[in-house]
Structure formats: C-alpha cells, structure tokens
CSV table of N, CA and C in Angstrom, one decimal:
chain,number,residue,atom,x,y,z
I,118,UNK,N,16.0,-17.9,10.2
I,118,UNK,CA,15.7,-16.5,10.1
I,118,UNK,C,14.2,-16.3,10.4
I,119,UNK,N,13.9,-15.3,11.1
I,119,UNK,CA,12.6,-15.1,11.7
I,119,UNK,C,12.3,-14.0,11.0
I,120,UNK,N,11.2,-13.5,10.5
I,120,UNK,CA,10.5,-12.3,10.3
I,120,UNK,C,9.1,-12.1,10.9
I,121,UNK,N,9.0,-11.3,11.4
I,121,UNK,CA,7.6,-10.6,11.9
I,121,UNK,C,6.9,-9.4,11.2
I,122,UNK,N,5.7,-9.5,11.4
I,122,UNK,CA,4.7,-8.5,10.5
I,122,UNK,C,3.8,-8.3,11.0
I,123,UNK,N,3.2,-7.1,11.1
I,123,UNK,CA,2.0,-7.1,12.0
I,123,UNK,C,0.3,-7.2,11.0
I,124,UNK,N,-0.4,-7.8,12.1
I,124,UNK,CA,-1.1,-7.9,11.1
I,124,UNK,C,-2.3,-6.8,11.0
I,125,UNK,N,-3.8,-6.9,10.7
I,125,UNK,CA,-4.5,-6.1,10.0
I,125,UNK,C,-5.3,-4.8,11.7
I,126,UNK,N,-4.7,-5.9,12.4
I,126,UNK,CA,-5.1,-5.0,13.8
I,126,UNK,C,-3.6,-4.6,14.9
I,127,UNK,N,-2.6,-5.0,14.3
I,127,UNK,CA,-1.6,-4.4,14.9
I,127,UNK,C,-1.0,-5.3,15.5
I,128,UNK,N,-1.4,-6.7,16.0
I,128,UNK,CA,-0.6,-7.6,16.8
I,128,UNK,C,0.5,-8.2,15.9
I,129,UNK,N,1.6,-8.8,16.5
I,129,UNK,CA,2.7,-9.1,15.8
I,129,UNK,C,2.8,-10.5,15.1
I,130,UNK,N,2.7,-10.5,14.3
I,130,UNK,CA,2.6,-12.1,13.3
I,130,UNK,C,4.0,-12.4,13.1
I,131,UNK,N,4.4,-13.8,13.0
I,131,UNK,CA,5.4,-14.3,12.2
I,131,UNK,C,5.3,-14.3,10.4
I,132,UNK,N,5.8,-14.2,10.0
I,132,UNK,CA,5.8,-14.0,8.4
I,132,UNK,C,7.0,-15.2,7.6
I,133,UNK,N,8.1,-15.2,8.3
I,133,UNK,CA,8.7,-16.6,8.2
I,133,UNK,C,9.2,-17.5,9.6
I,134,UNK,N,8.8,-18.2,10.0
I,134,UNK,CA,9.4,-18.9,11.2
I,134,UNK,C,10.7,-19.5,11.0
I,135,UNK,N,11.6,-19.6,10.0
I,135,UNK,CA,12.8,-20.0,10.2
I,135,UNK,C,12.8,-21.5,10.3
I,136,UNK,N,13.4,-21.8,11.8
I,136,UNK,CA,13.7,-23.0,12.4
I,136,UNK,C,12.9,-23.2,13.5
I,137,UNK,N,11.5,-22.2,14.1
I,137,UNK,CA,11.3,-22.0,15.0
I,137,UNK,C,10.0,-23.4,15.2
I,138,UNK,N,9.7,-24.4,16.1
I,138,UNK,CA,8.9,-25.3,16.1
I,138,UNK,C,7.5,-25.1,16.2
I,139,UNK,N,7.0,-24.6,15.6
I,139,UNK,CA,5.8,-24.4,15.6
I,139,UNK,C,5.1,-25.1,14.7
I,140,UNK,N,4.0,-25.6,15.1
I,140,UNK,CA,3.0,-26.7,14.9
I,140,UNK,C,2.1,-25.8,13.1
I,141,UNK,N,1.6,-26.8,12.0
I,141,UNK,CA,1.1,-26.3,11.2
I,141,UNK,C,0.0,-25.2,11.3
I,142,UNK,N,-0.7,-25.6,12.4
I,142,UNK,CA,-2.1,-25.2,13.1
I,142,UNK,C,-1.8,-23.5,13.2
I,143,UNK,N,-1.0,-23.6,13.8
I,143,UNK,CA,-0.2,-21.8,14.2
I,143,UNK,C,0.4,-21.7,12.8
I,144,UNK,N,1.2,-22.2,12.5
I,144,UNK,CA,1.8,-21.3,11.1
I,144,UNK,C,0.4,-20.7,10.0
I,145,UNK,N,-0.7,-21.5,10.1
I,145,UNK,CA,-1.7,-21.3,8.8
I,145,UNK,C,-2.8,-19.9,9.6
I,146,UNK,N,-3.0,-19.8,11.5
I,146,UNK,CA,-3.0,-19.4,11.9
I,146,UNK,C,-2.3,-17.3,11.7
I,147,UNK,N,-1.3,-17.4,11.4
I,147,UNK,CA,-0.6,-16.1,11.5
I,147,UNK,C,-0.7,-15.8,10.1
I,148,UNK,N,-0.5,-16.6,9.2
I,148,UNK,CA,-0.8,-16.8,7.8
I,148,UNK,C,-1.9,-16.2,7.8
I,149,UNK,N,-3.0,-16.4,8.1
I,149,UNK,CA,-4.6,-16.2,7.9
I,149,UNK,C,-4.7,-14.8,8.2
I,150,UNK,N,-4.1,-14.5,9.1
I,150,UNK,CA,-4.0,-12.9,10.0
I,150,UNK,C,-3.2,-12.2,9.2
I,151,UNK,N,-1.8,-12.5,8.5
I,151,UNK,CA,-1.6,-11.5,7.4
I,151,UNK,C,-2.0,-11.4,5.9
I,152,UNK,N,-2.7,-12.4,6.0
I,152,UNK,CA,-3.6,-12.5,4.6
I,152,UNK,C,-4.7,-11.7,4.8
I,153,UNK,N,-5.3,-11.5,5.5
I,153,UNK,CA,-6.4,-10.3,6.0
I,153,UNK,C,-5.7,-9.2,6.0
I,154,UNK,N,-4.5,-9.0,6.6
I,154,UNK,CA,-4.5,-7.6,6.4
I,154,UNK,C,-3.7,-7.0,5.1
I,155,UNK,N,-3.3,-7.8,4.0
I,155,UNK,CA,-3.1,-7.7,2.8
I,155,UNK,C,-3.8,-7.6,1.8
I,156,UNK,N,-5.1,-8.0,2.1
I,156,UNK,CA,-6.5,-8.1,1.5
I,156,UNK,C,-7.1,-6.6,1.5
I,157,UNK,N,-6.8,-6.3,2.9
I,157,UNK,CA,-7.1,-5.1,3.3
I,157,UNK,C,-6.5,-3.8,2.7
I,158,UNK,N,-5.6,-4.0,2.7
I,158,UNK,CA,-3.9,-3.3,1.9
I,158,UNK,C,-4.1,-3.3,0.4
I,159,UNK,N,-4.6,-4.2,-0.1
I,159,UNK,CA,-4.9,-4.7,-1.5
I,159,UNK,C,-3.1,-5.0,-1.9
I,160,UNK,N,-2.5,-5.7,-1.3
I,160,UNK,CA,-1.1,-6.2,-1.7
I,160,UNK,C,-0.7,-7.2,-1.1
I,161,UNK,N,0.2,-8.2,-2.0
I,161,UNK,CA,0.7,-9.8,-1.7
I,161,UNK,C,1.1,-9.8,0.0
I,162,UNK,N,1.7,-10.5,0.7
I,162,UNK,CA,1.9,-10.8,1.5
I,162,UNK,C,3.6,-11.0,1.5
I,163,UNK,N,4.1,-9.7,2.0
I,163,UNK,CA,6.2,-10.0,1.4
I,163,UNK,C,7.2,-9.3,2.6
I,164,UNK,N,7.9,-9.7,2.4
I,164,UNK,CA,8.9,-8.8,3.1
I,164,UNK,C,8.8,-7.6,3.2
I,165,UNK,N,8.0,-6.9,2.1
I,165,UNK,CA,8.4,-5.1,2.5
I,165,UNK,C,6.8,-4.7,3.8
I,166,UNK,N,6.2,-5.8,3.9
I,166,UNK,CA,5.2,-5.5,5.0
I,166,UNK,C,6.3,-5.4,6.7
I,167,UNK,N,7.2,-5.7,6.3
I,167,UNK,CA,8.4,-5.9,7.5
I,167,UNK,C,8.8,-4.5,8.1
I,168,UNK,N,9.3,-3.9,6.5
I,168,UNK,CA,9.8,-2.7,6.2
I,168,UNK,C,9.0,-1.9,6.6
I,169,UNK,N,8.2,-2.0,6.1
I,169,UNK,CA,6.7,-0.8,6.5
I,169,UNK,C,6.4,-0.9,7.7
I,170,UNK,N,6.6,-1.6,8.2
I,170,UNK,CA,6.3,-1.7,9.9
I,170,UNK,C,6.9,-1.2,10.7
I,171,UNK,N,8.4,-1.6,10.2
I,171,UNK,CA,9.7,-0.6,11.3
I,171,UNK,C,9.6,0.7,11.1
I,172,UNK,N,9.7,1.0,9.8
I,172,UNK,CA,9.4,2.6,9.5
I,172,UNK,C,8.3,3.2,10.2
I,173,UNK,N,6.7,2.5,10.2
I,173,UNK,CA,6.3,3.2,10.8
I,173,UNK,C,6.5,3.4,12.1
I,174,UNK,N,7.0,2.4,12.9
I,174,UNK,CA,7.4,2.3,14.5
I,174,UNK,C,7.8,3.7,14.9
I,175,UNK,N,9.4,3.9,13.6
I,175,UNK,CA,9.5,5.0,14.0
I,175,UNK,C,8.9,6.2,13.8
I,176,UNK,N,7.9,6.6,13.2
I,176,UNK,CA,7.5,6.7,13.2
I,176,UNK,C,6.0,7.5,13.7
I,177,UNK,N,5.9,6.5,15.2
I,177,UNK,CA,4.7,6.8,16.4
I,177,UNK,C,3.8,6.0,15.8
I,178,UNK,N,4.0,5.5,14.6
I,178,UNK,CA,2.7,4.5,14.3
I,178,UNK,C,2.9,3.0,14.4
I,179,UNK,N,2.0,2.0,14.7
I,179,UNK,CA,1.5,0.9,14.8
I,179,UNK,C,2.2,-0.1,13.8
I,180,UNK,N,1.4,0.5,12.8
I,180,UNK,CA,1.3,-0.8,11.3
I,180,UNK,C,2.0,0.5,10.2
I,181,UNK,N,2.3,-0.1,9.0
I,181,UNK,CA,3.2,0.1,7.8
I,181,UNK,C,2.3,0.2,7.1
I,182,UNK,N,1.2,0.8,6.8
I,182,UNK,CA,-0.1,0.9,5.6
I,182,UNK,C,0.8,1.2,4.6
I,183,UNK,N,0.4,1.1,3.1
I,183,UNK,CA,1.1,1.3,2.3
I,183,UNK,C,0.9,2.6,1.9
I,184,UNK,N,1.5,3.7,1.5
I,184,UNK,CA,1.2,5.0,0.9
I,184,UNK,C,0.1,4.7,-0.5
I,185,UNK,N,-1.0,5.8,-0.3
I,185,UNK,CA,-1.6,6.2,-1.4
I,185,UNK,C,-1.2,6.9,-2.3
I,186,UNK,N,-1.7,7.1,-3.6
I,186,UNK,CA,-1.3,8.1,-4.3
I,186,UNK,C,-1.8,9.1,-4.0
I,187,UNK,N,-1.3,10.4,-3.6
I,187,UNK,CA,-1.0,11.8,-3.6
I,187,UNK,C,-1.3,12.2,-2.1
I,188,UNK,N,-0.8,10.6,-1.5
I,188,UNK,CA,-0.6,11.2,-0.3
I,188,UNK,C,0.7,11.4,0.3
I,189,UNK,N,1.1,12.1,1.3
I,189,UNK,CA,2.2,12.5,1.9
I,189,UNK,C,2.3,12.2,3.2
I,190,UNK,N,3.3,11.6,3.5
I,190,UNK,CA,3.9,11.3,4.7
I,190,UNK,C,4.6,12.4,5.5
C-alpha cells in the first residue's frame, strides 16, 4: 500500500512506500520533505496529512493545511 502527501511546497511525497523499491537515500529524502512541512503545520507526520490533501484538491487547493481555531472553511 502506497500513500502520498504533499509536502511543505505542494510536490507530491510518498508517506508509505508499501512494496515499492526504492533505495533508503529517497525514502529519508521524502521523509525530510514531509517533516518540514509538519514542522511547519506544527503536527506529527500521519495519515490524516493524506486526508487533508484530497479534501483540499477538491477543493481548488494545493496542500491540506490544518484548520485554525476560529477559522472557517
């Protein structure tokens, strides 16, 4: 199972590679790219960065920022 997430500038990261053969170098690589933009986010690095992403697709938006308080979507 594959999961994708985008990261702190909008390109699309892997978040789990599954079975897919990629070298450590690239996995610590996309790692590093969604750790920046979780940093940024001020939250862990999880599955609902996935969620947030499709929603915003639909959205018209890019990336899945997490809602602030008292703000409105």
């Amino acid at each position: 199972k594959i999961l994708p997430a985008r990261d702190n500038e909008g390109s699309v990261r892997i978040l789990e590679f599954g079975n897919l053969g990629f070298n450590e170098d690239i996995k610590l690589f996309h790692r590093l790219k969604l750790e920046e933009r979780a940093k940024a986010e001020g939250r862990e690095i999880t599955f609902q960065m996935t969620v947030d992403d499709i929603y915003a697709v639909s959205n018209g938006e890019m990336i899945g920022r997490p809602q602030q308080k008292g703000q409105k979507k």
